[in-house]
GROMACS .gro file of C-alpha atoms in nm:
model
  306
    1UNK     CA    1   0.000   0.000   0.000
    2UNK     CA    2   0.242   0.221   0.073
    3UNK     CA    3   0.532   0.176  -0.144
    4UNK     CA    4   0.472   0.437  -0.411
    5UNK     CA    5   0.367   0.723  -0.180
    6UNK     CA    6   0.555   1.008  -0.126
    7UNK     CA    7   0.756   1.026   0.145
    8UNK     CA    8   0.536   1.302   0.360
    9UNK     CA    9   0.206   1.067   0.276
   10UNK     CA   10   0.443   0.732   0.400
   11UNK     CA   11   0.497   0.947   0.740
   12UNK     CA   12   0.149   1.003   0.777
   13UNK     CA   13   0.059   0.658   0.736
   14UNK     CA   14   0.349   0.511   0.951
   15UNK     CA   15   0.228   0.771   1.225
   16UNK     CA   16  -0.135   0.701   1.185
   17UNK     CA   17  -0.051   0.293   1.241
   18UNK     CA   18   0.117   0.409   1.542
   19UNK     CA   19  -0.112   0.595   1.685
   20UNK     CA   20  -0.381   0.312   1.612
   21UNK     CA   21  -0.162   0.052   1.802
   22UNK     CA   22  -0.161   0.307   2.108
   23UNK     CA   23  -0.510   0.358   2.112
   24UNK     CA   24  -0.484   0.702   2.075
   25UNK     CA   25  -0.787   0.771   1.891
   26UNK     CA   26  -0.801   1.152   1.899
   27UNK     CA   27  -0.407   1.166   1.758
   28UNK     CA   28  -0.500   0.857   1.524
   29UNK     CA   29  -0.864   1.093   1.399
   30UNK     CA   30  -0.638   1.361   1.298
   31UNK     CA   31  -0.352   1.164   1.104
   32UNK     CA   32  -0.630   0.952   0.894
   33UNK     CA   33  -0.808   1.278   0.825
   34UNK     CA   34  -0.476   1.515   0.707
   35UNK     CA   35  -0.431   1.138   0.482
   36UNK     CA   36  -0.772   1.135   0.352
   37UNK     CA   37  -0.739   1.470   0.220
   38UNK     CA   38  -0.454   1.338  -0.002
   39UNK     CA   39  -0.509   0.994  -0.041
   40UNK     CA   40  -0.875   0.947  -0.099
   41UNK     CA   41  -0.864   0.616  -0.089
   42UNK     CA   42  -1.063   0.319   0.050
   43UNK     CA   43  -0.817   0.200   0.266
   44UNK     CA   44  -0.756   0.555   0.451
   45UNK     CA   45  -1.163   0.565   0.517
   46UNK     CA   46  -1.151   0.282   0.640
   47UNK     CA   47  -0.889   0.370   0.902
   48UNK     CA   48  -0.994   0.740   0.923
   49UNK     CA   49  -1.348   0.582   1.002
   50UNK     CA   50  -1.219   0.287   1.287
   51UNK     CA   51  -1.039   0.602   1.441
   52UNK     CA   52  -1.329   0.838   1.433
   53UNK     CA   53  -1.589   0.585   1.574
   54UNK     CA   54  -1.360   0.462   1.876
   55UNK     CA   55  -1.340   0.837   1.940
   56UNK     CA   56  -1.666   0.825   1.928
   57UNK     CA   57  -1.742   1.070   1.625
   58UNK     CA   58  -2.008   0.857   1.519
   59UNK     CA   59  -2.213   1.080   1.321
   60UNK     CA   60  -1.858   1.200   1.094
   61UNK     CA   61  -1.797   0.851   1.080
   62UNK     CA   62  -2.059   0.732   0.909
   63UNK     CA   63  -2.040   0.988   0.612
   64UNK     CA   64  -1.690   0.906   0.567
   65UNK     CA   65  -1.802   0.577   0.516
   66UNK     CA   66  -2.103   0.674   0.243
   67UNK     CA   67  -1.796   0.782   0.025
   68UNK     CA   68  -1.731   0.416  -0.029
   69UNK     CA   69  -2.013   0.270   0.105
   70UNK     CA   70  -1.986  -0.050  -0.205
   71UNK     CA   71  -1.660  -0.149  -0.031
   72UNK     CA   72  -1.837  -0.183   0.308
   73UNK     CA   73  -2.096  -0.368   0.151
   74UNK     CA   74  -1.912  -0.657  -0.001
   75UNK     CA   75  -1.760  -0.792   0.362
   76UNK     CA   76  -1.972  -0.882   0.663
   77UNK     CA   77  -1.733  -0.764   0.918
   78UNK     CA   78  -1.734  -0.385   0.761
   79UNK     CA   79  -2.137  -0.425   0.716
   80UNK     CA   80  -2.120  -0.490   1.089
   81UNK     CA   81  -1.908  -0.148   1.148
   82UNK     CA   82  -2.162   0.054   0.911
   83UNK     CA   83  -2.433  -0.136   1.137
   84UNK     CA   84  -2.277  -0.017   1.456
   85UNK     CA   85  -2.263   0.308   1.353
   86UNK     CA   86  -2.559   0.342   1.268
   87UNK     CA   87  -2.721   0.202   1.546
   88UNK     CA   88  -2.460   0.447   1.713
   89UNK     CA   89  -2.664   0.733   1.558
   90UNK     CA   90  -3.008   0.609   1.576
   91UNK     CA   91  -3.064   0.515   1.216
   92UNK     CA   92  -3.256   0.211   1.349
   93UNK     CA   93  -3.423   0.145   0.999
   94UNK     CA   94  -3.107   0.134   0.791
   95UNK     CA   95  -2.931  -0.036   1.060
   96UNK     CA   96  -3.182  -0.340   1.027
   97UNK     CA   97  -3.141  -0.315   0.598
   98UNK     CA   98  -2.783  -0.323   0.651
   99UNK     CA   99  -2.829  -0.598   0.900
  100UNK     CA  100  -3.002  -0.830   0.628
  101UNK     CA  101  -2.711  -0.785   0.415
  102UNK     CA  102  -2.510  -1.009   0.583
  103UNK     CA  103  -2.426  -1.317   0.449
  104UNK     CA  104  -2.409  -1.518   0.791
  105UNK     CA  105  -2.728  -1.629   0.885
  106UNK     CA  106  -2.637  -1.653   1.302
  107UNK     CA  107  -2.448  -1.302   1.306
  108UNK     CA  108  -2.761  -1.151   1.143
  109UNK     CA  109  -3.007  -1.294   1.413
  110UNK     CA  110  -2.739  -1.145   1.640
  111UNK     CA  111  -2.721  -0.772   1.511
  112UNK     CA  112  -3.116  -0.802   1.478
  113UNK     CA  113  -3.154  -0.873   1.822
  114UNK     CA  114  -2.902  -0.555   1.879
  115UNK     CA  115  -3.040  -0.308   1.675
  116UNK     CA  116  -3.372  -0.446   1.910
  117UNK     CA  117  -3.221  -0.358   2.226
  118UNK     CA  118  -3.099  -0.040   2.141
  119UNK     CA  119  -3.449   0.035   2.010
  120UNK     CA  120  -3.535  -0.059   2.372
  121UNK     CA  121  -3.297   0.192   2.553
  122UNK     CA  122  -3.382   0.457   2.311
  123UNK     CA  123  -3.685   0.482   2.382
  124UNK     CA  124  -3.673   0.512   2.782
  125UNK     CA  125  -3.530   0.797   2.714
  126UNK     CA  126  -3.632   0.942   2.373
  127UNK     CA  127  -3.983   0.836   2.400
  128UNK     CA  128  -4.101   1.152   2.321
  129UNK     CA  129  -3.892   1.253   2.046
  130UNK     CA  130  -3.999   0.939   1.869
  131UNK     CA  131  -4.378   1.068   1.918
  132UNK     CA  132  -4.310   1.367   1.753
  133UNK     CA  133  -4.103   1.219   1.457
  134UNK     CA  134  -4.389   0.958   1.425
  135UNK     CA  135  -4.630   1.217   1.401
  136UNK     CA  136  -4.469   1.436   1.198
  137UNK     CA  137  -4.405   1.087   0.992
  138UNK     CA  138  -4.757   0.975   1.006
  139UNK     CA  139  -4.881   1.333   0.836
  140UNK     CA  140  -4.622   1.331   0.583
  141UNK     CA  141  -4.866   1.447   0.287
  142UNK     CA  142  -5.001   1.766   0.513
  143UNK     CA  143  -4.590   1.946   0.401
  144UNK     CA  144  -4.449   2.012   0.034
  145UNK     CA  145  -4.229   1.777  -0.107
  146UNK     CA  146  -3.940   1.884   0.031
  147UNK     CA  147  -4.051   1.897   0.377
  148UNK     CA  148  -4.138   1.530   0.329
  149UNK     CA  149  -3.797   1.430   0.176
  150UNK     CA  150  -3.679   1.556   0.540
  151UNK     CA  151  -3.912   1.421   0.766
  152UNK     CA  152  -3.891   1.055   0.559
  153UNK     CA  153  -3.499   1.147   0.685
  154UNK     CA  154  -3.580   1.184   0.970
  155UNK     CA  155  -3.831   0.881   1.010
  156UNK     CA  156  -3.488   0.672   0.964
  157UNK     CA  157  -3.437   0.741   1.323
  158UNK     CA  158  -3.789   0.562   1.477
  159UNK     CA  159  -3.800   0.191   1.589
  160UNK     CA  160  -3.854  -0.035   1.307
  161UNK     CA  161  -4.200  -0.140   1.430
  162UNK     CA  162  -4.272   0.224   1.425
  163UNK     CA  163  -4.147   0.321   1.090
  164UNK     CA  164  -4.353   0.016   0.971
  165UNK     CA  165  -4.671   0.136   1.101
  166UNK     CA  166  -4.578   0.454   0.946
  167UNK     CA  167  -4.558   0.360   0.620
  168UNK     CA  168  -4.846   0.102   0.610
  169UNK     CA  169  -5.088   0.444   0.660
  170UNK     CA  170  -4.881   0.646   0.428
  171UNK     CA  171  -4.907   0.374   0.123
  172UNK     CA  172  -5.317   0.421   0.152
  173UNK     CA  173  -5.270   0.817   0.167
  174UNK     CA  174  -5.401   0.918  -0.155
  175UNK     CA  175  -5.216   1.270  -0.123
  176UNK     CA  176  -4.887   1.160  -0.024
  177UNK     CA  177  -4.676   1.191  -0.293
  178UNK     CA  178  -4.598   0.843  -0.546
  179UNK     CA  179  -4.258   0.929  -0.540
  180UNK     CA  180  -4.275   0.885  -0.130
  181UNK     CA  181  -4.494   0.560  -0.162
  182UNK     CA  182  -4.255   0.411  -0.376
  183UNK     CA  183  -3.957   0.466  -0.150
  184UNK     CA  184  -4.162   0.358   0.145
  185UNK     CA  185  -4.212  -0.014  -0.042
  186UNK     CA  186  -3.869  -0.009  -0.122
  187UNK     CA  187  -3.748   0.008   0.209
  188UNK     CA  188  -4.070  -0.202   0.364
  189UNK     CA  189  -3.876  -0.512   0.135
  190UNK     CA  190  -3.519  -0.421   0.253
  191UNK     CA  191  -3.675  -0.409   0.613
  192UNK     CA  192  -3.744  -0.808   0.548
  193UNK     CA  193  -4.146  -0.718   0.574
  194UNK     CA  194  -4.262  -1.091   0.444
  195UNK     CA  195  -4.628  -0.957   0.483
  196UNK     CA  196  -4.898  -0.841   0.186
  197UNK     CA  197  -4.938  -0.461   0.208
  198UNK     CA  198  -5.208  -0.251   0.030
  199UNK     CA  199  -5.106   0.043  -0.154
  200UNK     CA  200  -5.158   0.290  -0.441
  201UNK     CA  201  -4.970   0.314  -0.711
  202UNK     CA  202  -4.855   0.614  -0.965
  203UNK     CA  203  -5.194   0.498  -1.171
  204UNK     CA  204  -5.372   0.632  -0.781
  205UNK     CA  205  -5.540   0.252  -0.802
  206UNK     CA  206  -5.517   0.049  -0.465
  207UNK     CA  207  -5.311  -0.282  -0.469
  208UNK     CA  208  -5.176  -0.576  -0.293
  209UNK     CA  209  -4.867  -0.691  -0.288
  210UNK     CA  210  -4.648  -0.965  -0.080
  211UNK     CA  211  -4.315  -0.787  -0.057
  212UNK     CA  212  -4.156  -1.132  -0.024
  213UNK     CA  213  -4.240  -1.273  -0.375
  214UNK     CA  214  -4.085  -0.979  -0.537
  215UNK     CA  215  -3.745  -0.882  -0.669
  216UNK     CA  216  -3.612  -0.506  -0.555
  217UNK     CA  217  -3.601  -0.273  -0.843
  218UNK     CA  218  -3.219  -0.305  -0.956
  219UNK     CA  219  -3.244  -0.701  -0.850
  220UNK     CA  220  -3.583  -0.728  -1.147
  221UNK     CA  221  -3.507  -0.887  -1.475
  222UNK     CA  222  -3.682  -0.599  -1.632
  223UNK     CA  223  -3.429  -0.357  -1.478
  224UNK     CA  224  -3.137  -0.625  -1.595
  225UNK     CA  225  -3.319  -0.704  -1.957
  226UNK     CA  226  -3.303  -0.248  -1.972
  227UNK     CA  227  -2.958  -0.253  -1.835
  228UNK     CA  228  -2.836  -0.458  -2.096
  229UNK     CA  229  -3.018  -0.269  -2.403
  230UNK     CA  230  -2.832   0.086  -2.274
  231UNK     CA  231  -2.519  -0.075  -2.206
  232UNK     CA  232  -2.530  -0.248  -2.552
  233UNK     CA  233  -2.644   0.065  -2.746
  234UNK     CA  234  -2.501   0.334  -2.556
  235UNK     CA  235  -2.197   0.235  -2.360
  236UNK     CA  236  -1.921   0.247  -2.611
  237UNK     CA  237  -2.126   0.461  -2.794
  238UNK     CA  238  -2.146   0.717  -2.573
  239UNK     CA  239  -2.020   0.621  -2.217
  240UNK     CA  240  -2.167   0.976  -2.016
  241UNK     CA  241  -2.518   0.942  -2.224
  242UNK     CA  242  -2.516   0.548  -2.097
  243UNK     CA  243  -2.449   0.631  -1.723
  244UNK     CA  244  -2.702   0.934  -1.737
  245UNK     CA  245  -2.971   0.684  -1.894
  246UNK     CA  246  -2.890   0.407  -1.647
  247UNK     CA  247  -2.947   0.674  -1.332
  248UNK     CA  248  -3.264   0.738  -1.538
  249UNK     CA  249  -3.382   0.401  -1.559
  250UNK     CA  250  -3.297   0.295  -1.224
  251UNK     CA  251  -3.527   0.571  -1.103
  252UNK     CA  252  -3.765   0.470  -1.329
  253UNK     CA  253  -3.793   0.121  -1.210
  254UNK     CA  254  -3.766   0.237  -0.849
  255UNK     CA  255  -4.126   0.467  -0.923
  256UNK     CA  256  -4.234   0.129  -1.085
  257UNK     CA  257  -4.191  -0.089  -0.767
  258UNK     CA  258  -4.349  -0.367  -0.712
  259UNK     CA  259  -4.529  -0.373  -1.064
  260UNK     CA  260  -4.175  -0.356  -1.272
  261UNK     CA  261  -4.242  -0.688  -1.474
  262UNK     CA  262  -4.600  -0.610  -1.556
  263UNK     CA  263  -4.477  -0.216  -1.650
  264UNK     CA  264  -4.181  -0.302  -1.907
  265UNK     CA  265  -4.291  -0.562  -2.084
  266UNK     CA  266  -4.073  -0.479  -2.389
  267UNK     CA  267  -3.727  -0.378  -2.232
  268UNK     CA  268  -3.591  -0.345  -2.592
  269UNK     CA  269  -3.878  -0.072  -2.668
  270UNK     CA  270  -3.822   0.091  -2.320
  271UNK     CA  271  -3.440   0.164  -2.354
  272UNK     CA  272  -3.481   0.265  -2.679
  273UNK     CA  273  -3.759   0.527  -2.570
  274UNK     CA  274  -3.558   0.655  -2.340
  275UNK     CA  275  -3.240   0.704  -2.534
  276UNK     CA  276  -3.476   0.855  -2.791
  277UNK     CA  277  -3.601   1.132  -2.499
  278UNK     CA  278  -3.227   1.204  -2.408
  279UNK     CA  279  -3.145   1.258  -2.792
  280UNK     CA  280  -3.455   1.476  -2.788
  281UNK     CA  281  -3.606   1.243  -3.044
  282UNK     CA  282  -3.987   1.117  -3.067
  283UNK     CA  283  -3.982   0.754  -3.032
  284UNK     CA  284  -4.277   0.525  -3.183
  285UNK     CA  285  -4.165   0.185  -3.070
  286UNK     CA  286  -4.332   0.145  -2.730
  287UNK     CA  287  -4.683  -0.028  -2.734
  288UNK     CA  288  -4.971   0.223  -2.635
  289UNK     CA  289  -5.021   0.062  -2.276
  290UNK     CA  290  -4.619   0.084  -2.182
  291UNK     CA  291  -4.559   0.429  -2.335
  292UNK     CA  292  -4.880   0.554  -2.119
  293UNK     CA  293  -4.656   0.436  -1.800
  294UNK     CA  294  -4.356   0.536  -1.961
  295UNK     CA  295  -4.455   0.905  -1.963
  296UNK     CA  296  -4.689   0.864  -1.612
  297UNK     CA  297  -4.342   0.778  -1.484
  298UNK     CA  298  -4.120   1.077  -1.653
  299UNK     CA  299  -4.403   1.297  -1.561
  300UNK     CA  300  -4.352   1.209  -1.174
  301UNK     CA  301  -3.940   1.229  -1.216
  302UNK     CA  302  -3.954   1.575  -1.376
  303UNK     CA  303  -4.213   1.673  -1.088
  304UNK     CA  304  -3.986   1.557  -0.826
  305UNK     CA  305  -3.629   1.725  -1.008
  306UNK     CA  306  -3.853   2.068  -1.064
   0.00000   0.00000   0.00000
């Protein structure tokens, strides 16, 4: 790792090692973080973030990690330090979705039952804070949008039973926004909810839906059969049109959610329509029913962007 620094950036990391193996966290916080403004790499975060959380910066911690948060994802043991920290700041709800990540059936049952007890002492003495942010929650549709993008934020923070409950009444609120009740199935499934919940969708019509029998967005073979279209038009093509259409259609499928597969059913015709709308082109390939969707769906994005 370190044989092709500079010298100054070697001395940093030799002193920042040292300063880990004394346990002085506060000397170690500052070495990582003079590094990290150098050598933005993952292996400085990761060290810059060990440091900050035994100092007990948790909060700084955990959006040093969000700067490479696919490298934390891909080993158990560093979902387990994301999943301390953010059961270290409260985020109970994306502490359990980063607890069902891991791999190891036994050491997920075990950072469950954490994330349960800190729920627990939480709320002897935040009991009512949690009211409020439940309330405030609950009523999401009385604020404008971006008042609700906040207080969905917020919302992170509540129990998991709580932020359930929340979302439950929110999917059957005809005036909260799609673009909310979409996110709120989204994270129902990565909360592990194997229940059927009612909802409406962008088309305002009330469904059911078993969040266990379906795929999340990016994990649907409509998403993949898309993916594959762009990458195969687009991606030598034009590789900064292909990344902005693939942001596009992952948002796309994520307004879709759970009704993906019965939305797209020609992926071919859906790329295409899309890279037709980003070369400002009309596009006729789409069969009435999808490009009806297709627009509903561009409608809500441009809503939500303007």
């Amino acid at each position: 790792m370190t044989e092709n620094l500079p010298d100054q950036l070697k001395s940093l990391w030799d002193q920042g090692l040292a300063a880990n193996r004394q346990e002085d966290w506060a000397k170690a916080t500052l070495i990582w973080s003079e590094l990290y403004e150098s050598l933005n790499t993952f292996e400085v975060n990761y060290r810059l973030v060990v440091a900050l959380f035994m100092n007990e910066q948790y909060r700084l911690a955990f959006d040093i990690a969000a700067d490479y948060l696919d490298d934390y994802l891909v080993d158990d043991d560093l979902q387990q330090l994301l999943i301390s920290l953010a059961v270290q700041n409260q985020e109970f709800v994306y502490a359990q979705q980063l607890a069902l990540l891991v791999t190891d059936a036994k050491q997920q049952l075990e950072l469950v039952s954490e994330i349960r007890a800190a729920e627990d002492d939480a709320q002897e003495t935040m009991g009512t804070t949690f009211q409020t942010v439940a309330r405030h929650f609950y009523h999401l549709s009385d604020y404008d949008l971006i008042s609700q993008e906040q207080r969905y934020q917020e919302a992170y923070q509540l129990p998991v039973k709580l932020f359930q409950a929340g979302a439950r009444y929110l999917l059957l609120d005809p005036f909260c926004s799609p673009v909310m009740r979409a996110s709120l199935l989204v994270d129902l499934k990565k909360l592990g909810l194997e229940e059927t919940v009612s909802y409406y969708w962008i088309d305002d019509q009330k469904y059911e839906v078993n969040l266990e029998q379906v795929n999340l967005p990016l994990d649907s073979q409509a998403y993949q059969a898309v993916k594959a279209e762009l990458h195969e038009q687009m991606a030598n093509q034009d590789p900064i049109a292909f990344q902005t259409l693939l942001e596009q259609v992952r948002l796309e499928v994520s307004m879709l959610f759970p009704k993906i597969t019965a939305s797209i059913i020609d992926p071919k015709a859906w790329a295409q329509a899309d890279i037709q709308h980003y070369q400002q082109q009309q596009s006729s390939l789409e069969s009435a029913s999808q490009a009806q969707i297709h627009q509903k769906v561009n409608q809500l994005l441009d809503q939500l962007f303007t």
